[in-house]
CSV table of C-alpha atoms and ligand atoms in Angstrom, one decimal:
chain,number,residue,atom,x,y,z
A,1168,MET,CA,-24.4,-16.2,-0.5
A,1169,LEU,CA,-24.9,-12.6,-1.8
A,1170,MET,CA,-22.4,-9.9,-1.1
A,1171,ASN,CA,-22.5,-7.2,1.5
A,1172,ASN,CA,-23.2,-4.6,-1.1
A,1173,ASN,CA,-21.0,-1.8,0.2
A,1174,GLU,CA,-17.9,-3.9,0.0
A,1175,VAL,CA,-15.3,-3.2,-2.8
A,1176,ILE,CA,-11.8,-4.2,-3.8
A,1177,LEU,CA,-9.1,-1.5,-3.7
A,1178,LEU,CA,-5.8,-1.9,-5.6
A,1179,LYS,CA,-2.9,0.4,-4.9
A,1180,TYR,CA,-0.6,1.3,-7.8
A,1181,GLY,CA,3.0,0.0,-7.7
A,1182,GLU,CA,5.9,1.6,-9.5
A,1183,ILE,CA,3.7,3.1,-12.2
A,1184,VAL,CA,3.1,6.0,-9.8
A,1185,LEU,CA,6.6,7.0,-10.9
A,1186,LYS,CA,5.7,7.2,-14.6
A,1187,GLY,CA,5.3,10.7,-15.9
A,1188,ALA,CA,3.4,11.7,-19.0
A,1189,ASN,CA,2.7,8.1,-20.2
A,1190,ARG,CA,1.2,6.9,-16.9
A,1191,HIS,CA,-2.2,7.0,-18.5
A,1192,SER,CA,-1.2,4.3,-21.1
A,1193,PHE,CA,-0.1,2.0,-18.2
A,1194,GLU,CA,-3.4,2.6,-16.4
A,1195,THR,CA,-5.4,1.8,-19.6
A,1196,VAL,CA,-3.6,-1.6,-19.9
A,1197,MET,CA,-4.1,-2.5,-16.2
A,1198,ILE,CA,-7.8,-1.6,-16.3
A,1199,ARG,CA,-8.2,-3.6,-19.5
A,1200,GLU,CA,-6.6,-6.7,-17.9
A,1201,LEU,CA,-8.8,-6.3,-14.7
A,1202,ARG,CA,-11.9,-6.0,-16.9
A,1203,ARG,CA,-11.0,-9.2,-18.8
A,1204,LYS,CA,-10.7,-11.0,-15.5
A,1205,ALA,CA,-13.8,-9.4,-14.1
A,1206,GLU,CA,-15.8,-10.8,-17.0
A,1207,LYS,CA,-14.8,-14.3,-16.0
A,1208,CYS,CA,-15.6,-13.8,-12.3
A,1209,GLY,CA,-19.0,-12.0,-12.5
A,1210,SER,CA,-20.3,-8.4,-12.9
A,1211,PHE,CA,-18.1,-5.6,-11.6
A,1212,ASP,CA,-17.7,-1.9,-12.1
A,1213,ILE,CA,-14.0,-0.9,-12.4
A,1214,SER,CA,-12.7,2.6,-12.1
A,1215,TYR,CA,-9.6,4.4,-11.0
A,1216,ASN,CA,-8.7,7.6,-9.2
A,1217,GLN,CA,-5.7,8.9,-7.3
A,1218,SER,CA,-3.4,5.8,-7.8
A,1219,THR,CA,-6.1,3.4,-6.7
A,1220,VAL,CA,-8.4,1.1,-8.7
A,1221,PHE,CA,-11.9,0.5,-7.3
A,1222,ILE,CA,-13.7,-2.8,-8.2
A,1223,ARG,CA,-17.3,-2.7,-7.2
A,1224,PRO,CA,-19.6,-5.7,-7.4
A,1225,LEU,CA,-22.8,-5.1,-9.2
A,1226,PRO,CA,-26.1,-6.1,-7.5
A,1227,GLY,CA,-26.5,-9.9,-7.3
A,1228,THR,CA,-22.8,-10.7,-7.0
A,1229,THR,CA,-22.1,-13.6,-4.7
A,1230,GLU,CA,-19.5,-14.0,-2.1
A,1231,GLU,CA,-17.7,-16.6,-4.2
A,1232,GLN,CA,-17.7,-14.3,-7.3
A,1233,PHE,CA,-16.3,-11.5,-5.2
A,1234,ASN,CA,-13.6,-13.8,-3.7
A,1235,SER,CA,-12.5,-15.1,-7.1
A,1236,MET,CA,-12.3,-11.4,-8.3
A,1237,TYR,CA,-10.2,-10.6,-5.2
A,1238,GLU,CA,-7.8,-13.5,-6.0
A,1239,ALA,CA,-7.6,-12.5,-9.7
A,1240,ALA,CA,-6.8,-8.9,-8.6
A,1241,GLY,CA,-3.9,-10.1,-6.5
A,1242,ARG,CA,-2.4,-11.8,-9.6
A,1243,THR,CA,-2.5,-8.6,-11.7
A,1244,PHE,CA,0.8,-6.9,-12.3
A,1245,GLY,CA,1.1,-3.2,-11.6
A,1246,PHE,CA,-0.2,-3.1,-8.0
A,1247,ASN,CA,1.7,-3.1,-4.8
A,1248,ALA,CA,-1.2,-3.8,-2.4
A,1249,PHE,CA,-4.8,-4.7,-2.4
A,1250,CYS,CA,-7.6,-5.2,0.1
A,1251,ARG,CA,-11.3,-5.6,0.7
A,1252,ALA,CA,-12.8,-2.4,1.9
A,1253,ALA,CA,-16.3,-1.2,2.8
A,1254,VAL,CA,-17.7,2.3,1.9
A,1255,PHE,CA,-19.8,4.4,4.2
A,1256,GLU,CA,-21.4,7.8,4.1
A,1257,LYS,CA,-19.0,10.7,4.2
A,1258,SER,CA,-19.9,12.2,7.6
A,1259,VAL,CA,-18.8,11.7,11.2
A,1260,GLU,CA,-21.9,9.6,11.8
A,1261,GLY,CA,-21.0,7.5,8.7
A,1262,LEU,CA,-17.5,7.0,10.1
A,1263,ARG,CA,-18.9,5.9,13.5
A,1264,HIS,CA,-21.5,3.6,11.8
A,1265,GLY,CA,-18.8,2.0,9.6
A,1266,ILE,CA,-16.4,1.4,12.5
A,1267,ARG,CA,-19.2,-0.2,14.5
A,1268,GLU,CA,-20.6,-2.3,11.7
A,1269,TYR,CA,-17.6,-3.3,9.7
A,1270,ILE,CA,-14.4,-2.9,11.7
A,1271,VAL,CA,-15.3,-3.8,15.3
A,1272,PRO,CA,-16.4,-7.4,14.4
A,1273,LYS,CA,-13.1,-7.9,12.6
A,1274,LEU,CA,-11.1,-6.8,15.6
A,1275,ALA,CA,-12.8,-9.1,18.0
A,1276,GLY,CA,-10.2,-11.3,19.6
A,1277,LYS,CA,-7.2,-9.1,18.6
A,1278,GLY,CA,-4.9,-7.7,21.3
A,1279,SER,CA,-4.0,-4.4,19.8
A,1280,PHE,CA,-4.6,-2.0,16.9
A,1281,LYS,CA,-3.8,1.4,15.5
A,1282,CYS,CA,-5.8,3.6,13.1
A,1283,GLU,CA,-4.2,5.3,10.0
A,1284,SER,CA,-6.3,7.9,8.3
A,1285,LYS,CA,-6.0,9.7,5.0
A,1286,ARG,CA,-8.2,12.6,4.1
A,1287,ALA,CA,-8.1,13.0,0.3
A,1288,ASP,CA,-11.3,15.2,0.6
A,1289,LYS,CA,-10.2,18.2,2.5
A,1290,SER,CA,-13.8,19.4,3.0
A,1291,PHE,CA,-14.4,16.7,5.6
A,1292,PRO,CA,-14.8,18.4,9.0
A,1293,LEU,CA,-12.2,16.3,10.8
A,1294,GLY,CA,-8.4,16.3,10.0
A,1295,SER,CA,-6.5,12.9,9.8
A,1296,PRO,CA,-5.4,12.8,13.5
A,1297,GLU,CA,-9.0,13.6,14.7
A,1298,ILE,CA,-10.4,10.9,12.4
A,1299,SER,CA,-8.0,8.4,13.9
A,1300,ALA,CA,-8.9,9.6,17.4
A,1301,GLU,CA,-12.6,9.4,16.8
A,1302,ALA,CA,-12.4,5.8,15.3
A,1303,GLY,CA,-9.9,4.6,18.0
A,1304,GLY,CA,-12.0,5.9,20.8
A,1305,LEU,CA,-15.1,4.2,19.5
A,1306,ILE,CA,-13.2,0.9,19.1
A,1307,LEU,CA,-11.9,1.1,22.6
A,1308,SER,CA,-15.4,1.7,24.0
A,1309,GLU,CA,-16.9,-1.2,22.0
A,1310,LEU,CA,-14.2,-3.9,22.7
A,1311,ASP,CA,-13.1,-4.6,26.3
A,1312,ARG,CA,-9.7,-6.2,26.0
A,1313,ILE,CA,-8.2,-4.4,23.0
A,1314,ARG,CA,-5.5,-1.7,23.4
A,1315,VAL,CA,-3.8,0.8,21.1
A,1316,ASP,CA,-0.2,0.0,20.0
A,1317,VAL,CA,1.2,2.3,17.4
A,1318,HIS,CA,4.5,0.4,17.0
A,1319,SER,CA,3.5,-3.2,16.4
A,1320,PRO,CA,-0.3,-3.6,16.4
A,1321,ASP,CA,-2.0,-6.8,15.6
A,1322,ALA,CA,-4.3,-4.9,13.2
A,1323,VAL,CA,-4.1,-1.6,11.3
A,1324,VAL,CA,-7.4,0.1,10.7
A,1325,ASP,CA,-7.2,2.1,7.5
A,1326,ILE,CA,-9.6,5.0,7.1
A,1327,GLU,CA,-9.6,6.8,3.7
A,1328,VAL,CA,-11.9,9.8,3.3
A,1329,ARG,CA,-12.5,10.0,-0.5
A,1330,GLY,CA,-14.8,12.1,-2.7
A,1331,ASP,CA,-17.6,9.6,-2.7
A,1332,GLY,CA,-17.4,8.2,0.8
A,1333,ILE,CA,-15.3,6.8,3.7
A,1334,TYR,CA,-13.5,3.6,2.8
A,1335,LEU,CA,-12.6,1.4,5.8
A,1336,HIS,CA,-10.4,-1.7,5.8
A,1337,ILE,CA,-8.1,-3.7,8.0
A,1338,GLY,CA,-4.6,-3.9,6.6
A,1339,GLN,CA,-3.9,-4.9,3.0
A,1340,GLU,CA,-2.1,-7.7,1.2
A,1341,LYS,CA,1.0,-7.5,-0.9
A,1342,GLY,CA,0.0,-7.1,-4.6
A,1343,ALA,CA,1.7,-8.9,-7.5
A,1344,GLY,CA,4.0,-5.9,-8.1
A,1345,GLY,CA,5.7,-5.4,-11.5
A,1346,ILE,CA,4.2,-3.4,-14.4
A,1347,PRO,CA,1.2,-4.2,-16.5
A,1348,VAL,CA,1.5,-7.0,-19.0
A,1349,GLY,CA,1.6,-5.6,-22.5
A,1350,THR,CA,3.6,-2.5,-21.7
A,1351,GLY,CA,7.0,-4.2,-22.1
A,1352,GLY,CA,7.0,-5.6,-25.6
A,1353,ARG,CA,6.5,-9.2,-26.7
A,1354,GLY,CA,8.8,-12.1,-25.9
A,1355,LEU,CA,8.7,-15.8,-27.0
A,1356,SER,CA,9.3,-18.0,-24.0
A,1357,LEU,CA,10.8,-21.5,-24.5
A,1358,LEU,CA,8.5,-23.5,-22.2
A,1359,SER,CA,9.6,-27.0,-21.2
A,1360,GLY,CA,7.7,-29.0,-18.7
A,1361,GLY,CA,10.3,-28.3,-16.0
A,1362,ILE,CA,10.3,-26.0,-13.0
A,1363,ASP,CA,12.5,-23.2,-14.4
A,1364,SER,CA,10.9,-22.0,-17.6
A,1365,PRO,CA,7.4,-21.3,-16.1
A,1366,VAL,CA,9.2,-19.1,-13.5
A,1367,ALA,CA,11.2,-17.4,-16.2
A,1368,SER,CA,8.0,-16.6,-18.1
A,1369,PHE,CA,6.3,-15.3,-15.0
A,1370,MET,CA,9.3,-13.0,-14.3
A,1371,MET,CA,9.3,-11.5,-17.7
A,1372,ALA,CA,5.5,-11.0,-17.7
A,1373,LYS,CA,6.0,-9.2,-14.3
A,1374,ARG,CA,8.2,-6.7,-16.2
A,1375,GLY,CA,5.3,-6.0,-18.5
A,1376,MET,CA,6.2,-8.4,-21.3
A,1377,LYS,CA,3.5,-10.0,-23.3
A,1378,ILE,CA,4.4,-13.7,-23.5
A,1379,GLU,CA,4.0,-16.1,-26.3
A,1380,TYR,CA,5.3,-19.7,-25.8
A,1381,ILE,CA,7.1,-22.3,-27.9
A,1382,HIS,CA,7.4,-25.9,-26.8
A,1383,PHE,CA,9.4,-28.6,-28.4
A,1384,ASP,CA,8.2,-32.2,-28.3
A,1385,SER,CA,9.6,-35.4,-29.7
A,1386,PHE,CA,6.6,-37.6,-30.6
A,1387,PRO,CA,6.6,-40.6,-30.3
A,1388,TYR,CA,9.5,-40.5,-27.8
A,1389,THR,CA,7.6,-38.0,-25.7
A,1390,SER,CA,3.9,-38.5,-24.9
A,1391,GLU,CA,0.7,-36.6,-25.5
A,1392,GLN,CA,0.6,-36.2,-21.7
A,1393,ALA,CA,3.9,-34.4,-21.8
A,1394,LEU,CA,2.4,-31.8,-24.1
A,1395,ASP,CA,-0.8,-31.6,-22.0
A,1396,LYS,CA,1.4,-30.8,-19.0
A,1397,VAL,CA,3.0,-27.9,-20.8
A,1398,VAL,CA,-0.4,-26.6,-21.9
A,1399,THR,CA,-1.5,-26.9,-18.3
A,1400,LEU,CA,1.5,-24.8,-17.1
A,1401,ALA,CA,0.8,-22.1,-19.7
A,1402,ARG,CA,-2.9,-22.1,-18.7
A,1403,ILE,CA,-2.0,-21.7,-15.0
A,1404,LEU,CA,0.2,-18.7,-15.9
A,1405,THR,CA,-2.6,-17.0,-17.7
A,1406,ASP,CA,-3.7,-15.7,-14.3
A,1407,TYR,CA,-0.6,-13.5,-14.6
A,1408,THR,CA,0.1,-13.3,-18.4
A,1409,GLY,CA,-3.4,-13.0,-19.7
A,1410,PRO,CA,-4.4,-15.0,-22.8
A,1411,VAL,CA,-1.5,-16.6,-24.7
A,1412,PHE,CA,-0.5,-18.6,-27.7
A,1413,LEU,CA,1.6,-21.8,-27.4
A,1414,HIS,CA,3.4,-23.1,-30.5
A,1415,ALA,CA,4.3,-26.8,-30.3
A,1416,VAL,CA,7.1,-27.9,-32.6
A,1417,SER,CA,8.4,-31.4,-33.3
A,1418,LEU,CA,12.1,-32.1,-32.8
A,1419,THR,CA,11.8,-35.8,-33.6
A,1420,GLU,CA,13.5,-35.7,-37.0
A,1421,ILE,CA,16.2,-33.4,-35.7
A,1422,GLN,CA,17.0,-35.7,-32.8
A,1423,GLU,CA,17.1,-38.7,-35.1
A,1424,SER,CA,19.4,-37.0,-37.5
A,1425,LEU,CA,21.7,-35.9,-34.7
A,1426,ARG,CA,21.8,-39.5,-33.4
A,1427,ALA,CA,22.6,-40.8,-36.8
A,1428,SER,CA,25.4,-38.4,-37.6
A,1429,CYS,CA,26.9,-36.6,-34.7
A,1430,ASN,CA,29.2,-37.2,-31.7
A,1431,GLU,CA,27.0,-38.0,-28.7
A,1432,GLU,CA,28.8,-35.5,-26.5
A,1433,TYR,CA,27.4,-32.7,-28.6
A,1434,PHE,CA,23.7,-33.8,-28.8
A,1435,THR,CA,22.3,-31.5,-26.1
A,1436,LEU,CA,24.2,-28.4,-27.4
A,1437,LEU,CA,23.3,-29.0,-30.9
A,1438,LEU,CA,19.7,-29.6,-29.9
A,1439,ARG,CA,19.7,-26.3,-28.0
A,1440,ARG,CA,21.1,-24.5,-31.1
A,1441,PHE,CA,18.2,-25.9,-33.2
A,1442,MET,CA,15.8,-24.8,-30.5
A,1443,MET,CA,17.1,-21.2,-30.6
A,1444,THR,CA,17.2,-20.9,-34.3
A,1445,ILE,CA,13.6,-22.3,-34.7
A,1446,SER,CA,12.4,-20.1,-31.8
A,1447,GLU,CA,13.8,-17.1,-33.5
A,1448,ARG,CA,12.0,-17.8,-36.7
A,1449,ILE,CA,8.7,-18.3,-34.8
A,1450,ALA,CA,9.4,-15.2,-32.7
A,1451,ARG,CA,9.8,-13.1,-35.9
A,1452,ASN,CA,6.6,-14.5,-37.4
A,1453,PHE,CA,4.7,-13.5,-34.3
A,1454,HIS,CA,6.3,-10.1,-33.7
A,1455,CYS,CA,8.2,-11.1,-30.6
A,1456,SER,CA,11.5,-9.2,-30.1
A,1457,ALA,CA,13.2,-11.4,-27.5
A,1458,LEU,CA,13.5,-15.0,-26.5
A,1459,ILE,CA,13.1,-16.2,-22.9
A,1460,THR,CA,14.6,-19.3,-21.3
A,1461,GLY,CA,14.7,-20.8,-17.8
A,1462,GLU,CA,18.5,-21.3,-17.7
A,1463,SER,CA,20.4,-20.7,-14.4
A,1464,LEU,CA,24.2,-20.4,-14.6
A,1465,GLY,CA,26.0,-23.7,-13.8
A,1466,GLN,CA,22.8,-25.7,-13.1
A,1467,VAL,CA,23.5,-28.4,-15.7
A,1468,ALA,CA,26.2,-29.1,-18.3
A,1469,SER,CA,24.3,-27.0,-21.0
A,1470,GLN,CA,24.2,-24.0,-18.7
A,1471,THR,CA,27.9,-23.3,-18.2
A,1472,LEU,CA,29.0,-19.9,-19.6
A,1473,GLU,CA,30.7,-21.7,-22.5
A,1474,ALA,CA,27.6,-23.7,-23.3
A,1475,ILE,CA,25.4,-20.6,-23.1
A,1476,ASN,CA,27.7,-18.8,-25.5
A,1477,VAL,CA,27.3,-21.7,-28.0
A,1478,THR,CA,23.5,-21.7,-27.7
A,1479,ASP,CA,23.3,-17.9,-27.8
A,1480,SER,CA,25.2,-17.7,-31.1
A,1481,ALA,CA,22.4,-19.7,-32.8
A,1482,ALA,CA,20.0,-16.7,-32.5
A,1483,SER,CA,20.4,-13.0,-33.0
A,1484,LEU,CA,17.4,-11.8,-31.0
A,1485,PRO,CA,18.2,-10.9,-27.3
A,1486,VAL,CA,17.8,-13.9,-25.0
A,1487,PHE,CA,16.4,-13.1,-21.6
A,1488,ARG,CA,17.3,-15.6,-18.8
A,1489,PRO,CA,15.7,-14.1,-15.7
A,1490,CYS,CA,16.6,-17.2,-13.6
A,1491,ILE,CA,20.3,-16.9,-14.5
A,1492,GLY,CA,21.4,-15.7,-11.0
A,1493,LEU,CA,18.9,-17.6,-8.9
A,1494,ASP,CA,19.5,-20.8,-6.9
A,1495,LYS,CA,17.2,-23.8,-7.5
A,1496,GLU,CA,15.7,-23.2,-4.1
A,1497,GLU,CA,14.7,-19.6,-5.0
A,1498,ILE,CA,13.2,-20.8,-8.3
A,1499,VAL,CA,11.2,-23.5,-6.5
A,1500,ARG,CA,9.9,-20.9,-4.0
A,1501,THR,CA,8.6,-18.8,-6.9
A,1502,ALA,CA,7.2,-21.9,-8.7
A,1503,ARG,CA,5.2,-22.7,-5.6
A,1504,LYS,CA,4.0,-19.2,-5.1
A,1505,ILE,CA,2.7,-18.9,-8.7
A,1506,GLY,CA,1.1,-22.4,-8.6
A,1507,THR,CA,3.2,-24.2,-11.3
A,1508,PHE,CA,5.4,-26.4,-9.1
A,1509,ASP,CA,3.0,-29.3,-8.6
A,1510,THR,CA,2.5,-29.6,-12.3
A,1511,SER,CA,6.2,-29.1,-13.2
A,1512,ILE,CA,7.2,-32.1,-11.1
A,1513,LEU,CA,4.8,-34.5,-12.8
A,1514,PRO,CA,7.1,-37.2,-14.2
A,1515,TYR,CA,6.7,-36.9,-18.0
A,1516,GLU,CA,9.7,-37.1,-20.2
A,1517,ASP,CA,10.9,-34.0,-22.0
A,1518,CYS,CA,12.6,-33.9,-25.4
A,1519,CYS,CA,15.9,-33.1,-23.7
A,1520,THR,CA,15.7,-36.3,-21.7
A,1521,VAL,CA,15.4,-38.4,-24.9
A,1522,PHE,CA,18.9,-39.4,-26.2
A,1523,THR,CA,20.7,-37.7,-23.4
A,1524,PRO,CA,24.5,-38.0,-23.8
A,1525,ARG,CA,26.3,-39.9,-21.0
A,1526,HIS,CA,29.1,-37.4,-20.9
A,1527,PRO,CA,27.9,-34.0,-22.3
A,1528,LYS,CA,30.5,-31.4,-23.1
A,1529,THR,CA,30.6,-28.8,-20.4
A,1530,ARG,CA,33.3,-26.5,-21.9
A,1531,PRO,CA,32.5,-26.7,-25.6
A,1532,SER,CA,34.3,-24.5,-28.2
A,1533,LEU,CA,32.0,-23.0,-30.8
A,1534,GLU,CA,34.4,-24.2,-33.5
A,1535,LYS,CA,34.0,-27.8,-32.6
A,1536,VAL,CA,30.2,-27.5,-32.1
A,1537,LEU,CA,29.9,-25.9,-35.6
A,1538,ALA,CA,32.0,-28.8,-37.0
A,1539,GLU,CA,29.6,-31.3,-35.5
A,1540,GLN,CA,26.6,-29.2,-36.7
A,1541,ALA,CA,28.0,-29.3,-40.3
A,1542,LYS,CA,27.4,-33.1,-40.3
A,1543,VAL,CA,23.6,-32.5,-40.5
A,1544,ASP,CA,21.6,-30.2,-42.8
A,1545,PHE,CA,20.9,-27.6,-40.2
A,1546,PRO,CA,18.9,-25.1,-42.3
A,1547,GLY,CA,16.9,-27.9,-44.0
A,1548,LEU,CA,16.0,-29.6,-40.7
A,1549,CYS,CA,14.9,-26.2,-39.3
A,1550,GLU,CA,12.7,-25.7,-42.3
A,1551,LYS,CA,11.1,-29.1,-41.9
A,1552,ALA,CA,10.5,-28.5,-38.2
A,1553,MET,CA,8.6,-25.3,-39.1
A,1554,VAL,CA,6.1,-27.4,-40.9
A,1555,THR,CA,5.3,-29.3,-37.8
A,1556,VAL,CA,4.1,-26.3,-35.8
A,1557,ARG,CA,0.8,-26.6,-34.0
A,1558,ASP,CA,-0.8,-23.6,-32.3
A,1559,PHE,CA,-2.9,-23.5,-29.2
A,1560,GLY,CA,-4.8,-20.4,-28.0
A,1561,LEU,CA,-5.1,-20.5,-24.2
A,1562,LYS,CA,-7.1,-18.2,-21.8
B,209,ATP,P1,13.4,-26.2,-17.1
B,209,ATP,O1,13.2,-26.5,-15.6
B,209,ATP,O2,12.7,-24.9,-17.5
B,209,ATP,O3,13.0,-27.4,-17.9
B,209,ATP,P2,16.1,-27.1,-17.0
B,209,ATP,O4,16.8,-26.8,-15.8
B,209,ATP,O5,15.5,-28.5,-17.2
B,209,ATP,O6,14.9,-26.0,-17.3
B,209,ATP,P3,17.3,-27.4,-19.7
B,209,ATP,O7,16.6,-28.7,-19.9
B,209,ATP,O8,18.7,-27.3,-20.0
B,209,ATP,O9,17.1,-26.9,-18.2
B,209,ATP,O10,16.6,-26.3,-20.5
B,209,ATP,C1,17.0,-25.0,-20.4
B,209,ATP,C2,15.9,-24.1,-21.0
B,209,ATP,O11,15.6,-24.4,-22.4
B,209,ATP,C3,14.5,-24.3,-20.3
B,209,ATP,O12,14.4,-23.5,-19.2
B,209,ATP,C4,13.6,-23.9,-21.4
B,209,ATP,O13,13.5,-22.5,-21.5
B,209,ATP,C5,14.3,-24.4,-22.7
B,209,ATP,N1,13.8,-25.7,-23.0
B,209,ATP,C6,14.3,-26.9,-22.7
B,209,ATP,N2,13.6,-27.9,-23.2
B,209,ATP,C7,12.5,-27.3,-23.8
B,209,ATP,C8,11.4,-27.8,-24.6
B,209,ATP,N3,11.2,-29.1,-24.7
B,209,ATP,N4,10.6,-27.0,-25.1
B,209,ATP,C9,10.8,-25.6,-25.0
B,209,ATP,N5,11.8,-25.1,-24.3
B,209,ATP,C10,12.7,-25.9,-23.7
B,210,MG,MG1,14.0,-29.2,-18.3
């Protein structure tokens, strides 16, 4: 079905309205990301003015294309709110026509409403209160059972008088928030197939970080499907992160060496130290200045403060752990919201579940861990793992 051609998508800026002189650079990044998404959805014109982005469908756009652009817009960081709106001629007659044609049918069946008007164009003959009164009066005369309720209305009719027309919409949805991806540096996210690390990656992307991923596999102990699952997770997240690279590294030889030479209680900690050191090397190769993990304090043995200290000391880049203070339930809620949960719970093994110690150390001392680590050729094994890297470009 073809679009009603005066409908547009409006996106309202979030915290970037607080940015001073460099606000323009944030706008440029946001618009670039929306244009990239628009290319996938159809043909749209995108512009911005007064803390609002306007996405206009070009002639021939279908309802489905418009809807997919609308969804994509809601997953773009930098915006607090978004809505569908329709544009009408900037005159009192245009206002009346728009209310009758676009708003009244949407209010049918609602019990109450209120009008909120903004007049960015001061040359318009009516002031904001008069615009609301005009629109409200018309709605009351067109619909029998509806009443005005300024405190808790069923629907809010927004009327924005702008330079090029009157924009009408009913309410708006909460946007993705955050700041535009690409304005907060680059981070390498350690992506397992679990629930937590996709959420951690999402949270850092929300703060503007451009994400790159590293995943550790243990073929043949882990399967090709386990890697596919991680690729799927990274791909789901591209709605938020934009295009990404995923680097897959094999830990098989490292795990076999640990099993052959080290005390089982230290397996997980040593494995995590290998992960951090290799991640740091990849991060530096790809110009990332931070590592990101999905750890949450106390969730498992390797996430006690002592264990985190032991892992942290294997890398010198800052390690961001945005889930550190979240409960599992809060992490799951976000995973569901961003669409990664159902994939994360697919039952494929992860390298950490291969050779899991029966009694992992929960309060390790770095000294003892380093003594265990000295039983294998740490630098040599890291070097060899670097040769196993496979890169995937995802968009
Ligand atoms: P998740 O739900 O993200 O898998 P988890 O609660 O299972 O986390 P761990 O297995 O201890 O916790 O892993 C802690 C963090 O280490 C993960 O959140 C992830 O960032 C990283 N990590 C673990 N396994 C891998 C892996 N195979 N590849 C890449 N990163 C990993
Ligand atoms: Mg895990």
